[in-house]
PDB file of C-alpha atoms in Angstrom:
ATOM      1  CA  MET A   1     -13.984 -29.168 -25.816  1.00 58.00           C
ATOM      2  CA  LYS A   2     -13.605 -33.040 -25.960  1.00 73.00           C
ATOM      3  CA  LEU A   3     -11.078 -33.145 -28.721  1.00 73.00           C
ATOM      4  CA  ASP A   4      -9.101 -30.194 -26.522  1.00 75.00           C
ATOM      5  CA  ARG A   5      -9.116 -31.947 -23.712  1.00 80.00           C
ATOM      6  CA  ILE A   6      -7.867 -35.044 -25.267  1.00 80.00           C
ATOM      7  CA  LEU A   7      -4.884 -32.986 -26.260  1.00 82.00           C
ATOM      8  CA  GLY A   8      -4.075 -31.572 -23.411  1.00 79.00           C
ATOM      9  CA  ASN A   9      -4.014 -34.722 -21.415  1.00 81.00           C
ATOM     10  CA  LEU A  10      -1.772 -35.839 -24.468  1.00 85.00           C
ATOM     11  CA  VAL A  11       0.385 -33.305 -24.058  1.00 85.00           C
ATOM     12  CA  LEU A  12       0.710 -33.485 -20.190  1.00 86.00           C
ATOM     13  CA  ALA A  13       1.436 -37.598 -21.433  1.00 86.00           C
ATOM     14  CA  ILE A  14       4.410 -36.814 -23.191  1.00 89.00           C
ATOM     15  CA  PHE A  15       5.640 -33.612 -21.010  1.00 87.00           C
ATOM     16  CA  GLY A  16       5.471 -36.357 -17.840  1.00 85.00           C
ATOM     17  CA  PHE A  17       6.846 -38.895 -20.055  1.00 85.00           C
ATOM     18  CA  ILE A  18       9.808 -36.865 -21.183  1.00 87.00           C
ATOM     19  CA  ALA A  19      10.537 -36.654 -16.750  1.00 82.00           C
ATOM     20  CA  LEU A  20      10.125 -39.145 -15.826  1.00 81.00           C
ATOM     21  CA  PHE A  21      12.060 -41.740 -18.210  1.00 84.00           C
ATOM     22  CA  PRO A  22      15.358 -41.112 -17.504  1.00 83.00           C
ATOM     23  CA  LEU A  23      14.626 -41.372 -13.530  1.00 81.00           C
ATOM     24  CA  VAL A  24      13.703 -44.839 -14.370  1.00 84.00           C
ATOM     25  CA  TRP A  25      16.619 -45.633 -16.699  1.00 83.00           C
ATOM     26  CA  THR A  26      18.608 -44.263 -14.407  1.00 84.00           C
ATOM     27  CA  ALA A  27      16.755 -47.161 -11.770  1.00 83.00           C
ATOM     28  CA  LEU A  28      16.361 -50.291 -14.254  1.00 84.00           C
ATOM     29  CA  ASN A  29      20.291 -49.213 -15.189  1.00 84.00           C
ATOM     30  CA  ALA A  30      21.220 -49.236 -11.578  1.00 84.00           C
ATOM     31  CA  PHE A  31      20.432 -53.494 -12.009  1.00 85.00           C
ATOM     32  CA  LYS A  32      22.080 -54.260 -15.289  1.00 84.00           C
ATOM     33  CA  LYS A  33      25.402 -56.264 -15.328  1.00 83.00           C
ATOM     34  CA  ASN A  34      27.850 -53.077 -17.281  1.00 77.00           C
ATOM     35  CA  VAL A  35      27.787 -54.716 -20.711  1.00 77.00           C
ATOM     36  CA  ASP A  36      24.015 -54.139 -20.933  1.00 79.00           C
ATOM     37  CA  ILE A  37      24.131 -50.864 -20.517  1.00 78.00           C
ATOM     38  CA  ILE A  38      26.708 -50.110 -22.771  1.00 76.00           C
ATOM     39  CA  SER A  39      25.110 -51.840 -25.728  1.00 77.00           C
ATOM     40  CA  LYS A  40      24.661 -50.040 -28.717  1.00 77.00           C
ATOM     41  CA  VAL A  41      20.716 -51.531 -28.506  1.00 76.00           C
ATOM     42  CA  PRO A  42      18.637 -50.023 -25.475  1.00 78.00           C
ATOM     43  CA  LYS A  43      17.931 -52.886 -23.491  1.00 78.00           C
ATOM     44  CA  PHE A  44      14.771 -53.090 -21.840  1.00 78.00           C
ATOM     45  CA  PHE A  45      14.740 -57.108 -20.974  1.00 78.00           C
ATOM     46  CA  PHE A  46      17.642 -57.802 -18.822  1.00 79.00           C
ATOM     47  CA  THR A  47      18.880 -60.375 -16.203  1.00 81.00           C
ATOM     48  CA  PRO A  48      18.470 -58.028 -13.438  1.00 83.00           C
ATOM     49  CA  THR A  49      21.654 -58.141 -11.116  1.00 83.00           C
ATOM     50  CA  LEU A  50      22.165 -56.574  -7.464  1.00 82.00           C
ATOM     51  CA  GLU A  51      26.311 -56.376  -7.610  1.00 83.00           C
ATOM     52  CA  ASN A  52      25.669 -52.400  -8.737  1.00 82.00           C
ATOM     53  CA  VAL A  53      23.777 -51.946  -5.472  1.00 81.00           C
ATOM     54  CA  THR A  54      25.720 -54.099  -2.711  1.00 85.00           C
ATOM     55  CA  TYR A  55      29.108 -52.583  -3.903  1.00 81.00           C
ATOM     56  CA  VAL A  56      27.401 -49.244  -3.149  1.00 81.00           C
ATOM     57  CA  LEU A  57      26.385 -49.974   0.383  1.00 81.00           C
ATOM     58  CA  GLY A  58      29.202 -52.538   1.135  1.00 81.00           C
ATOM     59  CA  ARG A  59      31.238 -49.364   0.628  1.00 81.00           C
ATOM     60  CA  HIS A  60      32.594 -47.647   4.251  1.00 84.00           C
ATOM     61  CA  SER A  61      32.417 -44.332   2.437  1.00 82.00           C
ATOM     62  CA  VAL A  62      29.072 -44.338   1.059  1.00 83.00           C
ATOM     63  CA  MET A  63      27.264 -45.121   4.691  1.00 86.00           C
ATOM     64  CA  ALA A  64      29.985 -42.275   6.297  1.00 88.00           C
ATOM     65  CA  GLY A  65      28.899 -40.166   3.140  1.00 87.00           C
ATOM     66  CA  LEU A  66      24.741 -40.767   3.742  1.00 86.00           C
ATOM     67  CA  THR A  67      24.650 -40.786   7.688  1.00 90.00           C
ATOM     68  CA  ASN A  68      27.038 -37.697   7.180  1.00 91.00           C
ATOM     69  CA  SER A  69      24.597 -36.010   5.019  1.00 90.00           C
ATOM     70  CA  ILE A  70      21.726 -37.532   7.287  1.00 90.00           C
ATOM     71  CA  ILE A  71      23.210 -35.944   9.988  1.00 93.00           C
ATOM     72  CA  ALA A  72      24.156 -32.548   8.551  1.00 92.00           C
ATOM     73  CA  CYS A  73      21.268 -32.208   6.803  1.00 91.00           C
ATOM     74  CA  GLY A  74      18.509 -32.911   9.552  1.00 91.00           C
ATOM     75  CA  THR A  75      19.995 -30.995  11.984  1.00 94.00           C
ATOM     76  CA  SER A  76      20.165 -27.842   9.311  1.00 94.00           C
ATOM     77  CA  VAL A  77      16.472 -28.116   8.312  1.00 92.00           C
ATOM     78  CA  LEU A  78      15.244 -28.525  11.796  1.00 93.00           C
ATOM     79  CA  VAL A  79      17.708 -25.479  13.384  1.00 94.00           C
ATOM     80  CA  GLY A  80      15.729 -23.383   9.690  1.00 92.00           C
ATOM     81  CA  VAL A  81      12.484 -24.439  11.320  1.00 91.00           C
ATOM     82  CA  VAL A  82      13.420 -23.390  14.508  1.00 92.00           C
ATOM     83  CA  LEU A  83      14.737 -20.180  14.313  1.00 91.00           C
ATOM     84  CA  GLY A  84      13.163 -19.483  10.491  1.00 89.00           C
ATOM     85  CA  LEU A  85       9.431 -20.025  10.929  1.00 90.00           C
ATOM     86  CA  PRO A  86       9.162 -17.687  14.417  1.00 90.00           C
ATOM     87  CA  LEU A  87      11.200 -14.479  12.538  1.00 88.00           C
ATOM     88  CA  ALA A  88       9.052 -15.127   9.128  1.00 89.00           C
ATOM     89  CA  TYR A  89       5.846 -15.140  11.210  1.00 88.00           C
ATOM     90  CA  ALA A  90       7.525 -11.702  13.586  1.00 86.00           C
ATOM     91  CA  ILE A  91       8.297 -10.168  10.052  1.00 86.00           C
ATOM     92  CA  ALA A  92       4.767 -11.041   8.484  1.00 85.00           C
ATOM     93  CA  ARG A  93       2.174  -9.999  11.199  1.00 83.00           C
ATOM     94  CA  TYR A  94       4.360  -7.157  13.339  1.00 82.00           C
ATOM     95  CA  PRO A  95       6.454  -5.451   9.786  1.00 78.00           C
ATOM     96  CA  ASN A  96       8.790  -2.181  10.168  1.00 77.00           C
ATOM     97  CA  LYS A  97      10.811  -0.323   8.232  1.00 76.00           C
ATOM     98  CA  TRP A  98      13.582  -2.797   7.909  1.00 77.00           C
ATOM     99  CA  SER A  99      11.244  -5.422   7.484  1.00 74.00           C
ATOM    100  CA  ALA A 100      11.845  -5.234   3.102  1.00 75.00           C
ATOM    101  CA  ASP A 101      15.941  -4.610   4.234  1.00 74.00           C
ATOM    102  CA  ILE A 102      15.320  -8.002   6.057  1.00 75.00           C
ATOM    103  CA  GLN A 103      13.771  -9.317   3.920  1.00 74.00           C
ATOM    104  CA  PHE A 104      16.099  -8.200   1.549  1.00 76.00           C
ATOM    105  CA  PHE A 105      18.903  -9.483   3.302  1.00 75.00           C
ATOM    106  CA  VAL A 106      17.516 -12.699   3.451  1.00 73.00           C
ATOM    107  CA  LEU A 107      16.963 -13.276  -0.391  1.00 73.00           C
ATOM    108  CA  SER A 108      20.096 -11.659  -0.627  1.00 74.00           C
ATOM    109  CA  ILE A 109      22.425 -14.521   0.706  1.00 71.00           C
ATOM    110  CA  ARG A 110      20.799 -17.251  -2.977  1.00 70.00           C
ATOM    111  CA  PHE A 111      22.426 -14.432  -4.835  1.00 74.00           C
ATOM    112  CA  LEU A 112      25.986 -15.134  -4.101  1.00 74.00           C
ATOM    113  CA  PRO A 113      27.553 -18.186  -6.341  1.00 78.00           C
ATOM    114  CA  PRO A 114      28.389 -20.767  -3.787  1.00 77.00           C
ATOM    115  CA  VAL A 115      32.273 -20.747  -4.505  1.00 78.00           C
ATOM    116  CA  ALA A 116      31.982 -16.608  -2.874  1.00 79.00           C
ATOM    117  CA  VAL A 117      30.664 -18.077   0.766  1.00 82.00           C
ATOM    118  CA  ALA A 118      32.263 -21.531   0.342  1.00 84.00           C
ATOM    119  CA  ILE A 119      36.228 -20.138  -0.064  1.00 85.00           C
ATOM    120  CA  PRO A 120      35.630 -17.359   3.186  1.00 88.00           C
ATOM    121  CA  LEU A 121      34.154 -19.851   5.220  1.00 88.00           C
ATOM    122  CA  MET A 122      36.374 -22.541   4.787  1.00 89.00           C
ATOM    123  CA  VAL A 123      38.972 -20.538   5.757  1.00 89.00           C
ATOM    124  CA  ILE A 124      37.709 -19.081   9.154  1.00 91.00           C
ATOM    125  CA  TRP A 125      36.690 -22.696   9.450  1.00 91.00           C
ATOM    126  CA  LEU A 126      40.136 -23.661   9.289  1.00 91.00           C
ATOM    127  CA  GLN A 127      41.136 -20.895  11.962  1.00 92.00           C
ATOM    128  CA  ILE A 128      38.698 -21.663  14.842  1.00 92.00           C
ATOM    129  CA  GLY A 129      40.004 -25.368  13.654  1.00 90.00           C
ATOM    130  CA  LEU A 130      37.071 -27.026  12.959  1.00 90.00           C
ATOM    131  CA  TYR A 131      37.284 -27.706   9.360  1.00 91.00           C
ATOM    132  CA  ASP A 132      36.616 -30.742   8.150  1.00 89.00           C
ATOM    133  CA  SER A 133      33.923 -31.450  10.633  1.00 91.00           C
ATOM    134  CA  LEU A 134      29.989 -31.608  10.772  1.00 92.00           C
ATOM    135  CA  VAL A 135      29.568 -28.645  13.545  1.00 93.00           C
ATOM    136  CA  ALA A 136      31.063 -26.767  10.594  1.00 92.00           C
ATOM    137  CA  LEU A 137      28.537 -28.202   7.713  1.00 92.00           C
ATOM    138  CA  ILE A 138      25.743 -27.755   9.432  1.00 93.00           C
ATOM    139  CA  VAL A 139      26.538 -24.083  10.621  1.00 93.00           C
ATOM    140  CA  THR A 140      27.100 -23.315   6.466  1.00 91.00           C
ATOM    141  CA  TYR A 141      23.584 -25.507   6.007  1.00 92.00           C
ATOM    142  CA  SER A 142      21.860 -23.579   8.852  1.00 92.00           C
ATOM    143  CA  LEU A 143      22.563 -20.361   6.890  1.00 87.00           C
ATOM    144  CA  ILE A 144      20.741 -21.911   3.901  1.00 88.00           C
ATOM    145  CA  THR A 145      17.894 -23.134   5.252  1.00 91.00           C
ATOM    146  CA  ILE A 146      17.118 -20.335   7.546  1.00 90.00           C
ATOM    147  CA  SER A 147      17.413 -18.013   4.415  1.00 87.00           C
ATOM    148  CA  VAL A 148      14.763 -20.471   1.947  1.00 87.00           C
ATOM    149  CA  THR A 149      12.985 -21.403   4.950  1.00 89.00           C
ATOM    150  CA  VAL A 150      12.090 -17.644   6.066  1.00 88.00           C
ATOM    151  CA  TRP A 151      11.975 -16.259   2.507  1.00 86.00           C
ATOM    152  CA  LEU A 152       9.428 -19.032   1.369  1.00 85.00           C
ATOM    153  CA  SER A 153       7.701 -18.730   5.113  1.00 87.00           C
ATOM    154  CA  ILE A 154       6.920 -14.776   4.942  1.00 87.00           C
ATOM    155  CA  PRO A 155       4.095 -15.252   2.159  1.00 86.00           C
ATOM    156  CA  ALA A 156       2.181 -17.740   4.169  1.00 86.00           C
ATOM    157  CA  PHE A 157       1.954 -16.583   7.431  1.00 88.00           C
ATOM    158  CA  GLN A 158       0.593 -13.294   4.848  1.00 85.00           C
ATOM    159  CA  ARG A 159      -1.960 -15.573   3.772  1.00 85.00           C
ATOM    160  CA  VAL A 160      -3.361 -16.174   7.376  1.00 84.00           C
ATOM    161  CA  PRO A 161      -6.676 -14.264   7.585  1.00 85.00           C
ATOM    162  CA  LYS A 162      -5.827 -11.903  10.413  1.00 83.00           C
ATOM    163  CA  GLU A 163      -9.409 -12.501  11.696  1.00 83.00           C
ATOM    164  CA  VAL A 164      -8.647 -16.199  12.739  1.00 82.00           C
ATOM    165  CA  GLU A 165      -5.740 -15.056  14.542  1.00 81.00           C
ATOM    166  CA  GLU A 166      -7.855 -11.878  16.621  1.00 80.00           C
ATOM    167  CA  ALA A 167      -9.960 -14.754  18.035  1.00 82.00           C
ATOM    168  CA  GLY A 168      -7.045 -16.680  19.904  1.00 80.00           C
ATOM    169  CA  PHE A 169      -6.267 -12.904  21.530  1.00 81.00           C
ATOM    170  CA  VAL A 170      -9.894 -13.063  22.186  1.00 78.00           C
ATOM    171  CA  ASP A 171      -9.969 -16.396  24.252  1.00 77.00           C
ATOM    172  CA  GLY A 172      -7.177 -15.575  25.591  1.00 80.00           C
ATOM    173  CA  TYR A 173      -3.852 -16.707  23.819  1.00 79.00           C
ATOM    174  CA  GLY A 174      -1.010 -14.384  24.429  1.00 80.00           C
ATOM    175  CA  ALA A 175       1.362 -13.407  20.726  1.00 77.00           C
ATOM    176  CA  TYR A 176       3.493 -17.066  20.948  1.00 82.00           C
ATOM    177  CA  ALA A 177       0.994 -19.073  21.826  1.00 83.00           C
ATOM    178  CA  VAL A 178      -0.993 -17.493  19.303  1.00 84.00           C
ATOM    179  CA  PHE A 179       2.094 -17.999  16.593  1.00 85.00           C
ATOM    180  CA  TRP A 180       1.945 -22.164  18.411  1.00 85.00           C
ATOM    181  CA  LYS A 181      -1.872 -22.844  17.727  1.00 83.00           C
ATOM    182  CA  VAL A 182      -3.604 -20.729  15.219  1.00 84.00           C
ATOM    183  CA  ALA A 183      -0.781 -19.281  12.994  1.00 85.00           C
ATOM    184  CA  LEU A 184       0.946 -22.620  12.670  1.00 85.00           C
ATOM    185  CA  PRO A 185      -1.771 -24.847  11.364  1.00 84.00           C
ATOM    186  CA  VAL A 186      -3.476 -22.801   9.365  1.00 83.00           C
ATOM    187  CA  ALA A 187       0.079 -21.900   7.181  1.00 84.00           C
ATOM    188  CA  LEU A 188       1.237 -25.419   7.588  1.00 81.00           C
ATOM    189  CA  ARG A 189       0.658 -26.864   4.123  1.00 78.00           C
ATOM    190  CA  SER A 190       2.711 -24.152   2.756  1.00 79.00           C
ATOM    191  CA  LEU A 191       5.725 -24.422   5.338  1.00 84.00           C
ATOM    192  CA  VAL A 192       5.892 -27.812   4.831  1.00 82.00           C
ATOM    193  CA  GLY A 193       6.161 -27.037   1.337  1.00 80.00           C
ATOM    194  CA  ALA A 194       8.966 -24.541   2.204  1.00 83.00           C
ATOM    195  CA  ILE A 195      11.186 -26.508   4.905  1.00 85.00           C
ATOM    196  CA  ALA A 196      11.270 -29.878   2.024  1.00 84.00           C
ATOM    197  CA  PHE A 197      12.809 -27.824  -0.439  1.00 84.00           C
ATOM    198  CA  SER A 198      15.377 -25.739   2.468  1.00 87.00           C
ATOM    199  CA  PHE A 199      16.351 -30.239   2.883  1.00 88.00           C
ATOM    200  CA  VAL A 200      16.406 -30.828  -1.288  1.00 86.00           C
ATOM    201  CA  LEU A 201      18.067 -28.000  -1.416  1.00 86.00           C
ATOM    202  CA  ILE A 202      20.960 -29.100   1.180  1.00 89.00           C
ATOM    203  CA  TRP A 203      21.038 -32.744   0.681  1.00 89.00           C
ATOM    204  CA  ASN A 204      21.912 -32.103  -2.855  1.00 85.00           C
ATOM    205  CA  GLU A 205      24.530 -28.997  -2.343  1.00 87.00           C
ATOM    206  CA  PHE A 206      27.761 -30.391  -3.459  1.00 85.00           C
ATOM    207  CA  LEU A 207      30.909 -27.373  -3.394  1.00 86.00           C
ATOM    208  CA  MET A 208      30.013 -26.406  -0.398  1.00 87.00           C
ATOM    209  CA  ALA A 209      30.582 -30.244   1.059  1.00 88.00           C
ATOM    210  CA  LEU A 210      33.235 -29.824  -1.351  1.00 87.00           C
ATOM    211  CA  MET A 211      35.261 -26.953  -0.022  1.00 88.00           C
ATOM    212  CA  LEU A 212      34.472 -27.770   4.069  1.00 89.00           C
ATOM    213  CA  SER A 213      35.290 -31.355   4.213  1.00 88.00           C
ATOM    214  CA  SER A 214      38.176 -33.713   3.540  1.00 85.00           C
ATOM    215  CA  THR A 215      38.184 -36.879   5.152  1.00 84.00           C
ATOM    216  CA  ASN A 216      35.924 -37.362   8.007  1.00 87.00           C
ATOM    217  CA  ALA A 217      32.295 -35.070   6.902  1.00 88.00           C
ATOM    218  CA  LYS A 218      32.650 -35.443   3.449  1.00 89.00           C
ATOM    219  CA  THR A 219      28.603 -36.256   2.464  1.00 89.00           C
ATOM    220  CA  LEU A 220      26.923 -38.913   0.143  1.00 85.00           C
ATOM    221  CA  PRO A 221      27.097 -36.218  -2.874  1.00 86.00           C
ATOM    222  CA  ILE A 222      30.835 -35.980  -2.702  1.00 87.00           C
ATOM    223  CA  VAL A 223      31.282 -39.951  -1.810  1.00 83.00           C
ATOM    224  CA  ALA A 224      29.283 -40.410  -5.795  1.00 78.00           C
ATOM    225  CA  SER A 225      31.523 -38.170  -7.412  1.00 78.00           C
ATOM    226  CA  GLU A 226      34.490 -39.904  -6.101  1.00 77.00           C
ATOM    227  CA  LEU A 227      33.003 -43.307  -7.607  1.00 70.00           C
ATOM    228  CA  SER A 228      33.181 -41.850 -10.704  1.00 66.00           C
ATOM    229  CA  GLN A 229      37.230 -41.584 -10.709  1.00 61.00           C
ATOM    230  CA  GLN A 230      38.183 -45.459 -11.273  1.00 56.00           C
ATOM    231  CA  GLY A 231      39.892 -45.470 -14.646  1.00 51.00           C
ATOM    232  CA  MET A 232      39.304 -45.009 -18.114  1.00 50.00           C
ATOM    233  CA  ASN A 233      36.204 -48.458 -17.710  1.00 63.00           C
ATOM    234  CA  VAL A 234      33.356 -45.926 -16.489  1.00 65.00           C
ATOM    235  CA  PRO A 235      31.386 -48.310 -14.240  1.00 75.00           C
ATOM    236  CA  TRP A 236      28.594 -47.076 -15.200  1.00 77.00           C
ATOM    237  CA  GLY A 237      26.441 -49.820 -13.146  1.00 80.00           C
ATOM    238  CA  ILE A 238      27.871 -48.813  -9.863  1.00 79.00           C
ATOM    239  CA  LEU A 239      27.164 -44.575 -10.886  1.00 80.00           C
ATOM    240  CA  ASN A 240      23.346 -45.405 -11.539  1.00 82.00           C
ATOM    241  CA  ALA A 241      22.896 -47.358  -8.322  1.00 83.00           C
ATOM    242  CA  SER A 242      24.701 -44.805  -6.479  1.00 81.00           C
ATOM    243  CA  VAL A 243      22.435 -42.275  -8.060  1.00 80.00           C
ATOM    244  CA  VAL A 244      19.110 -44.636  -6.836  1.00 82.00           C
ATOM    245  CA  LEU A 245      20.564 -44.424  -3.217  1.00 81.00           C
ATOM    246  CA  LEU A 246      21.381 -40.173  -3.357  1.00 81.00           C
ATOM    247  CA  SER A 247      17.206 -39.732  -4.648  1.00 80.00           C
ATOM    248  CA  LEU A 248      15.944 -42.210  -2.144  1.00 79.00           C
ATOM    249  CA  PRO A 249      16.792 -40.178   1.345  1.00 78.00           C
ATOM    250  CA  PRO A 250      14.974 -36.757  -0.283  1.00 77.00           C
ATOM    251  CA  LEU A 251      12.091 -38.855  -1.699  1.00 76.00           C
ATOM    252  CA  LEU A 252      11.545 -40.918   1.846  1.00 76.00           C
ATOM    253  CA  PHE A 253      11.679 -37.442   4.030  1.00 72.00           C
ATOM    254  CA  LEU A 254       8.783 -36.049   0.783  1.00 70.00           C
ATOM    255  CA  GLY A 255       6.509 -38.715   1.425  1.00 70.00           C
ATOM    256  CA  VAL A 256       6.969 -39.015   5.438  1.00 65.00           C
ATOM    257  CA  LEU A 257       6.281 -35.039   5.461  1.00 65.00           C
ATOM    258  CA  SER A 258       3.045 -35.824   3.279  1.00 64.00           C
ATOM    259  CA  GLY A 259       1.884 -38.694   4.965  1.00 60.00           C
ATOM    260  CA  PHE A 260       2.121 -36.622   8.384  1.00 56.00           C
ATOM    261  CA  LEU A 261       0.089 -33.668   6.603  1.00 55.00           C
ATOM    262  CA  SER A 262      -2.553 -35.491   4.890  1.00 56.00           C
ATOM    263  CA  SER A 263      -3.011 -37.342   8.691  1.00 52.00           C
ATOM    264  CA  ALA A 264      -3.209 -34.020   9.925  1.00 49.00           C
ATOM    265  CA  PHE A 265      -5.438 -32.686   8.226  1.00 49.00           C
ATOM    266  CA  THR A 266      -7.370 -35.453   8.316  1.00 52.00           C
ATOM    267  CA  ARG A 267      -7.837 -35.133  11.826  1.00 50.00           C
ATOM    268  CA  ARG A 268      -8.859 -31.779  11.981  1.00 51.00           C
ATOM    269  CA  THR A 269     -11.463 -32.430   9.554  1.00 49.00           C
TER     270      THR A 269
END
């Protein structure tokens, strides 16, 4: 048994190293000079530089893209929570003959290739004069966050014991109070995962943002991709620094959510 445990830990360590090494290497390259990155022998020890980071942060387009991404993603996730969670609870607790069709429709939105959705949406936003605006991105992203939130939240609400909700009704709660004060707190841990997944999904969205923006509403993934279009000499240090910047907000968001979840359960216990 001891040998099996050692082998199991070794396999996990190998897979963990394979998963984490590209991330660590990208972070290291963000602080290297280009000559250290393209050297034939990989350099683990080097003189760090902040030129790549300061170049990325010093560009107005990067800060504008970061602002657009935060506003569009944050607002659309909020819309997905406000509209998606009550819908998921209604489907889970009050099923009817349309419930299966609604779930299939919500899931089918994710079946479509993004280009099949982006082109019609681009035509719609052009016709109503909202192309290349944050409003267009927020509404489009909200379609994704609502569908993902509903899809992942229905099983979470179905796992809430009915006896707990019935106890709420006995205490005099109405249907809305049971949803807010009983079902949501009990299913909170699973719901946080659904919210985090929807945020990461739209934060990394590239094709939709590319098709629906040209100048004013560019998100950070679009701006980061443009940094590679600088001639034959690829600025690898700048690209790695932009990847690090692109990865930080989702990590911070997940950290805040996990901290909130931990504090909530600590107060409850």
